[in-house]
Short mmCIF file of C-alpha atoms in Angstrom, two decimals:
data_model
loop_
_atom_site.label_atom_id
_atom_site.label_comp_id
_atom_site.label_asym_id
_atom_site.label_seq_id
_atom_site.Cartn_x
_atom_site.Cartn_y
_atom_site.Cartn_z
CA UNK A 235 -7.26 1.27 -24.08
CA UNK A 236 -7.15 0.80 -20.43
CA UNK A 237 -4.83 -0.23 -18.39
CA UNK A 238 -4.45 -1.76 -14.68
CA UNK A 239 -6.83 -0.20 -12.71
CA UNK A 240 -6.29 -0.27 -8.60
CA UNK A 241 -8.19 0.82 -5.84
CA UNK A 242 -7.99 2.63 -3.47
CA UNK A 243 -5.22 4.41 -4.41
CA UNK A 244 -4.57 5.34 -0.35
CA UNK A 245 -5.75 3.60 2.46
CA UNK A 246 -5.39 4.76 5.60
CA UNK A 247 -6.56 2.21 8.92
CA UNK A 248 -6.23 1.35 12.14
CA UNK A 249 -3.83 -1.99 13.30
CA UNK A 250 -6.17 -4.75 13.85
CA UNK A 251 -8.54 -3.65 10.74
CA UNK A 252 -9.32 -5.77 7.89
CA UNK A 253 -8.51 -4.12 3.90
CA UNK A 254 -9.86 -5.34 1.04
CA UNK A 255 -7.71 -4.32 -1.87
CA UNK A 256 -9.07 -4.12 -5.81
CA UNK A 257 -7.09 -4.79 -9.15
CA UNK A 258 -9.29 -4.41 -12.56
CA UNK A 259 -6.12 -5.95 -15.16
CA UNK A 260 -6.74 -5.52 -18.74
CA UNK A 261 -9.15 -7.08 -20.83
CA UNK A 262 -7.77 -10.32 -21.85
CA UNK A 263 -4.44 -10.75 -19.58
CA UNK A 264 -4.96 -14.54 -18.58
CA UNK A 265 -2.14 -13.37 -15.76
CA UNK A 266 -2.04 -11.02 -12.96
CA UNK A 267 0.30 -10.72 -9.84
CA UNK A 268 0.28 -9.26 -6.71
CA UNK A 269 3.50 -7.48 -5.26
CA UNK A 270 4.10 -5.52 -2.11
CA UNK A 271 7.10 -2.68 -2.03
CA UNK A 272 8.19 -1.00 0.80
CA UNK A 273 9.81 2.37 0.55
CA UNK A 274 13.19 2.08 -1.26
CA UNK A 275 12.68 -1.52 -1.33
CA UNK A 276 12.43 -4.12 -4.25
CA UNK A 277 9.43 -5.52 -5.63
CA UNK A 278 8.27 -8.77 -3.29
CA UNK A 279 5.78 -11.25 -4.57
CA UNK A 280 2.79 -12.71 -2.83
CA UNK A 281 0.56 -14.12 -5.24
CA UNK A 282 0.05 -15.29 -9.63
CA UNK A 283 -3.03 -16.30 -10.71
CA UNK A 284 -2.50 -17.50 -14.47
CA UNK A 285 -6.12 -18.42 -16.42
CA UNK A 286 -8.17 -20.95 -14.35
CA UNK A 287 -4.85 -22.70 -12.82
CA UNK A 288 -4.78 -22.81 -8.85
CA UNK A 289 -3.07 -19.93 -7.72
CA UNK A 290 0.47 -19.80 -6.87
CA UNK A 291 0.30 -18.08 -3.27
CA UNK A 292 3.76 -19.02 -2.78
CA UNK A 293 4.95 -15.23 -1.99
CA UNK A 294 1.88 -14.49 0.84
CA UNK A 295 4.03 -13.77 3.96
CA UNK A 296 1.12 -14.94 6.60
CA UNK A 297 -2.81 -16.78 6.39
CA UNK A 298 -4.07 -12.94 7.23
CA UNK A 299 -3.27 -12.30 3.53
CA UNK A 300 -5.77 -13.60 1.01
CA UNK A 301 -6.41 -13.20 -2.77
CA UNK A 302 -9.44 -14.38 -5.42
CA UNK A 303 -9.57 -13.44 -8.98
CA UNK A 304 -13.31 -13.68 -10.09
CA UNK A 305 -14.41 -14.65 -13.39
CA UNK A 306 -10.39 -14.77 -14.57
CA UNK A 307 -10.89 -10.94 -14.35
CA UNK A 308 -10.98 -8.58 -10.98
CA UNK A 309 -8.70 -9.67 -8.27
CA UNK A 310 -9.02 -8.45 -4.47
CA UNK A 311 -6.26 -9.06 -2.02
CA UNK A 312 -7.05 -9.25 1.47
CA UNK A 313 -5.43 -8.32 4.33
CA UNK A 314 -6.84 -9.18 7.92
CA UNK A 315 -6.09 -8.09 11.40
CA UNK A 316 -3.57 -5.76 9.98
CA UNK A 317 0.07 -4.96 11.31
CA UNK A 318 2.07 -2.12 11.04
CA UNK A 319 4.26 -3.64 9.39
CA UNK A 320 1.81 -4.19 6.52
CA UNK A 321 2.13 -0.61 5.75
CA UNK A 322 3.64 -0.49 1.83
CA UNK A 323 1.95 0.33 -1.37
CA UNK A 324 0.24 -2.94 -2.96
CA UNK A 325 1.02 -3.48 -6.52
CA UNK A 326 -0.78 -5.32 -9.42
CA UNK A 327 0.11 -6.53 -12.84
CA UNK A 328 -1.10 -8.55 -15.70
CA UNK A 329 0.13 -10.25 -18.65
CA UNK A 330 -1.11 -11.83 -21.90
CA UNK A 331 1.12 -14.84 -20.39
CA UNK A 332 4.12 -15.86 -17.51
CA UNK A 333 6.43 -14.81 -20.04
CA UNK A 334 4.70 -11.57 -21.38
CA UNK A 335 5.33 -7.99 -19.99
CA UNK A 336 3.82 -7.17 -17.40
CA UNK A 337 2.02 -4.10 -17.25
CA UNK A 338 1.34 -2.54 -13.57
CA UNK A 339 -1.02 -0.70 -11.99
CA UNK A 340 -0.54 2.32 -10.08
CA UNK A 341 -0.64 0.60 -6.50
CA UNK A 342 -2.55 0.68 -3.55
CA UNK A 343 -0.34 2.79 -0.69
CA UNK A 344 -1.62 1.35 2.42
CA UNK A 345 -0.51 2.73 5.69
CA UNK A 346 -1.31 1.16 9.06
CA UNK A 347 -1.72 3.59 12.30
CA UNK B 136 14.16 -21.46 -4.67
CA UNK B 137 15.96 -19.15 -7.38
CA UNK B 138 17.56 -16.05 -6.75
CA UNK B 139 17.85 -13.00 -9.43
CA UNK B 140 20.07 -10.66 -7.90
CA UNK B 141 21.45 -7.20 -9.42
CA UNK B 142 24.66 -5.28 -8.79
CA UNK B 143 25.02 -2.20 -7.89
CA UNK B 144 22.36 -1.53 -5.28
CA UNK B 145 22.86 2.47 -5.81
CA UNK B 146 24.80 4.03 -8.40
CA UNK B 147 25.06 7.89 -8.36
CA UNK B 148 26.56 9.72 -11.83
CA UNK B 149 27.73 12.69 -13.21
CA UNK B 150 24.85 13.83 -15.93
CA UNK B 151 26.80 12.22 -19.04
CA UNK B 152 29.09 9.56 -17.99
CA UNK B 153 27.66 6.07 -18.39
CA UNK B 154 25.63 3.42 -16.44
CA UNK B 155 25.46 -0.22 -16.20
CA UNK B 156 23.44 -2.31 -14.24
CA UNK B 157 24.13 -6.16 -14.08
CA UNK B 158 21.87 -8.64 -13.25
CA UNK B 159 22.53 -12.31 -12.39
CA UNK B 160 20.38 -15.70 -11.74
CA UNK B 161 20.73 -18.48 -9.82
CA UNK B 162 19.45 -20.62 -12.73
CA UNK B 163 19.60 -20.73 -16.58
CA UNK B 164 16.30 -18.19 -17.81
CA UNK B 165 13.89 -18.73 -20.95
CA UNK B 166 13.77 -15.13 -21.27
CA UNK B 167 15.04 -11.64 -19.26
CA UNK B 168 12.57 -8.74 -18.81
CA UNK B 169 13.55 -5.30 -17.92
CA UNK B 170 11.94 -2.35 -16.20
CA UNK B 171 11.93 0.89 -15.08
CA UNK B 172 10.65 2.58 -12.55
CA UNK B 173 10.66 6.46 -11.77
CA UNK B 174 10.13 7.55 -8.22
CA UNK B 175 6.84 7.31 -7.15
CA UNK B 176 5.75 5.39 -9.76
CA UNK B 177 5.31 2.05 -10.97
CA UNK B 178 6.93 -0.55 -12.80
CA UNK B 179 7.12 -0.05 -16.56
CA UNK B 180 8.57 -2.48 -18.68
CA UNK B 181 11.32 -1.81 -21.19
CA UNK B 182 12.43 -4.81 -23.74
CA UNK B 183 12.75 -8.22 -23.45
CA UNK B 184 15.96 -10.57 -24.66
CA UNK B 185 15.18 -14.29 -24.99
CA UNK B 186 18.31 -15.55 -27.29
CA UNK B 187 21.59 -16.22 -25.76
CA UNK B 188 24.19 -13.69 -26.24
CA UNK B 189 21.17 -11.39 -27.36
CA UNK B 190 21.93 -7.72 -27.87
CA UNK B 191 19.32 -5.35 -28.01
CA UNK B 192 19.37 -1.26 -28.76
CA UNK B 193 17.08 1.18 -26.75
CA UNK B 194 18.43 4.90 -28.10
CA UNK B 195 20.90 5.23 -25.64
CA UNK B 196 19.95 2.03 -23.67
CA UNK B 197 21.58 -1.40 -24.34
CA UNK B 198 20.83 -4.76 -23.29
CA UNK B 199 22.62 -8.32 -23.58
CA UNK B 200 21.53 -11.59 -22.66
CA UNK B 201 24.34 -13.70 -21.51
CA UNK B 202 25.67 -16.58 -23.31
CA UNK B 203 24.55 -19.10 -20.68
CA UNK B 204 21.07 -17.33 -20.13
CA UNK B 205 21.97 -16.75 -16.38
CA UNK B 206 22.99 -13.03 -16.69
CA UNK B 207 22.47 -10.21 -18.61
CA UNK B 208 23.15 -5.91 -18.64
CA UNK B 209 21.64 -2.94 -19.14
CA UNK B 210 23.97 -0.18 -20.14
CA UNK B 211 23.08 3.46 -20.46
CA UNK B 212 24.98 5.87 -22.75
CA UNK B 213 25.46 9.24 -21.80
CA UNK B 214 23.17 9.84 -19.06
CA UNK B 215 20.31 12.27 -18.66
CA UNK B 216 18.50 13.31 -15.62
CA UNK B 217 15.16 11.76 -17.19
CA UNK B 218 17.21 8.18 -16.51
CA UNK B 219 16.79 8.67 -13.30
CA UNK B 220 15.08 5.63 -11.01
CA UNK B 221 15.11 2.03 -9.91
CA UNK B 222 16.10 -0.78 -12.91
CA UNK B 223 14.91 -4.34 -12.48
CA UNK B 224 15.54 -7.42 -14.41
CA UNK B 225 12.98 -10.40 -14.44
CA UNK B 226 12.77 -13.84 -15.64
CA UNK B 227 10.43 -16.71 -15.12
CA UNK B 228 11.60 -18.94 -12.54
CA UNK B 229 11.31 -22.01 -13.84
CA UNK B 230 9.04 -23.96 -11.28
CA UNK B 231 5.83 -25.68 -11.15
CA UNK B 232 4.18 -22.45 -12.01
CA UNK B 233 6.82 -20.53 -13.54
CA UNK B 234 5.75 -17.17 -12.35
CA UNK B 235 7.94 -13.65 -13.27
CA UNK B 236 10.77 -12.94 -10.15
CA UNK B 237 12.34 -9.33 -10.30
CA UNK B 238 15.84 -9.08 -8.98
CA UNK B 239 16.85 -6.72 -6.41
CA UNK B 240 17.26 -3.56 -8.89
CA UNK B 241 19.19 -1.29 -9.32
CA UNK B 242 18.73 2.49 -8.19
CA UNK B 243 20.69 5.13 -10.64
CA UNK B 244 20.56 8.97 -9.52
CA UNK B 245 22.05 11.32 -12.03
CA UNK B 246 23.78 14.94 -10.74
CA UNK B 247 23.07 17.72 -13.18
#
């Protein structure tokens, strides 16, 4: 079957830009995170969404970052007015459940010029 | 807020001596998750413990859960150059929401 699907896989734009970023999880997985990593870095959380609960946004560093999960299936984070420092690759997972596996997507890389 | 945090940061080896990786919470855990991740790619997850004093057998991979549920290991047997990359533990953290945290992983490079 399929598994996390991301897009884009690259994105490339300028500081000051808005990004819209996609995750397709797989069928099913009531959970689905958001995490950024920076090169050689760890795995840092911004956002959970976990079936129709509110969101847990506790992990978004700033208000320019935003995330919805339509229908309990696609999620898009968004970043706005982008910063160089922004530049990392975006990941995505989703789970059956919190305490389920997560499975991961291939990430977004985004770089800001 | 809890804190998962692994030791070492970086551990370079010989291509058959051993590896371990320890990883240690702030708080007591329901359940430890590990994962691997080659370079330049993602996440992938590799077993997860949820009994105290839990030992689990991967090949040449071994994990334990601590007795208390706030640390646990991941041992590696005779490494290979395919072991190479970036180990993280994870457990829920216990809050409102009680979302996955990774710890700070682990990166193992292996000389041939």
């Amino acid at each position: 079957g399929a598994g996390v699907s991301q897009s884009p896989s690259n994105k490339v734009t300028e500081k000051g830009k808005d990004v819209e970023l996609r995750c397709d999880p797989i069928s099913g997985h009531t959970a689905l995170y958001w995490y950024r990593q920076s090169l050689g870095q760890g795995l840092e959380f911004l956002i959970y969404f976990q079936g129709n609960s509110a969101p847990d946004k506790s992990g978004l560093p700033s208000d320019r970052f935003s995330a919805e999960r339509t229908g309990g299936s696609v999620s898009t984070l968004t970043i706005q007015r982008t910063q160089q420092e922004d530049s990392a690759v975006y990941l995505c997972a989703s789970s059956l459940g919190y305490d389920q596996p997560q499975h991961f997507g291939d990430g977004t890389r985004l770089s800001i010029l | 807020g809890q804190q998962v945090m692994q030791i070492p940061q970086y551990q370079h080896v010989q291509e058959g001596e051993d590896f371990t990786t320890y990883c240690n919470s702030s708080t007591t855990l329901s359940n430890i998750q590990w994962y691997k991740q080659r370079p330049g790619g993602h996440p992938v997850f590799l077993i997860q413990l949820v009994k105290s004093g839990e030992v689990k057998k991967q090949k040449r991979l071994t994990f334990q859960f601590g007795e208390a549920k706030k640390n646990s290991s991941l041992h590696i047997t005779a490494t290979q150059t395919t072991d190479v990359g970036t180990y993280f533990c994870a457990g829920p953290d216990g809050g409102a929401t009680n979302k996955l945290i990774f710890g700070t992983g682990t990166l193992l490079a292996v000389q041939p």
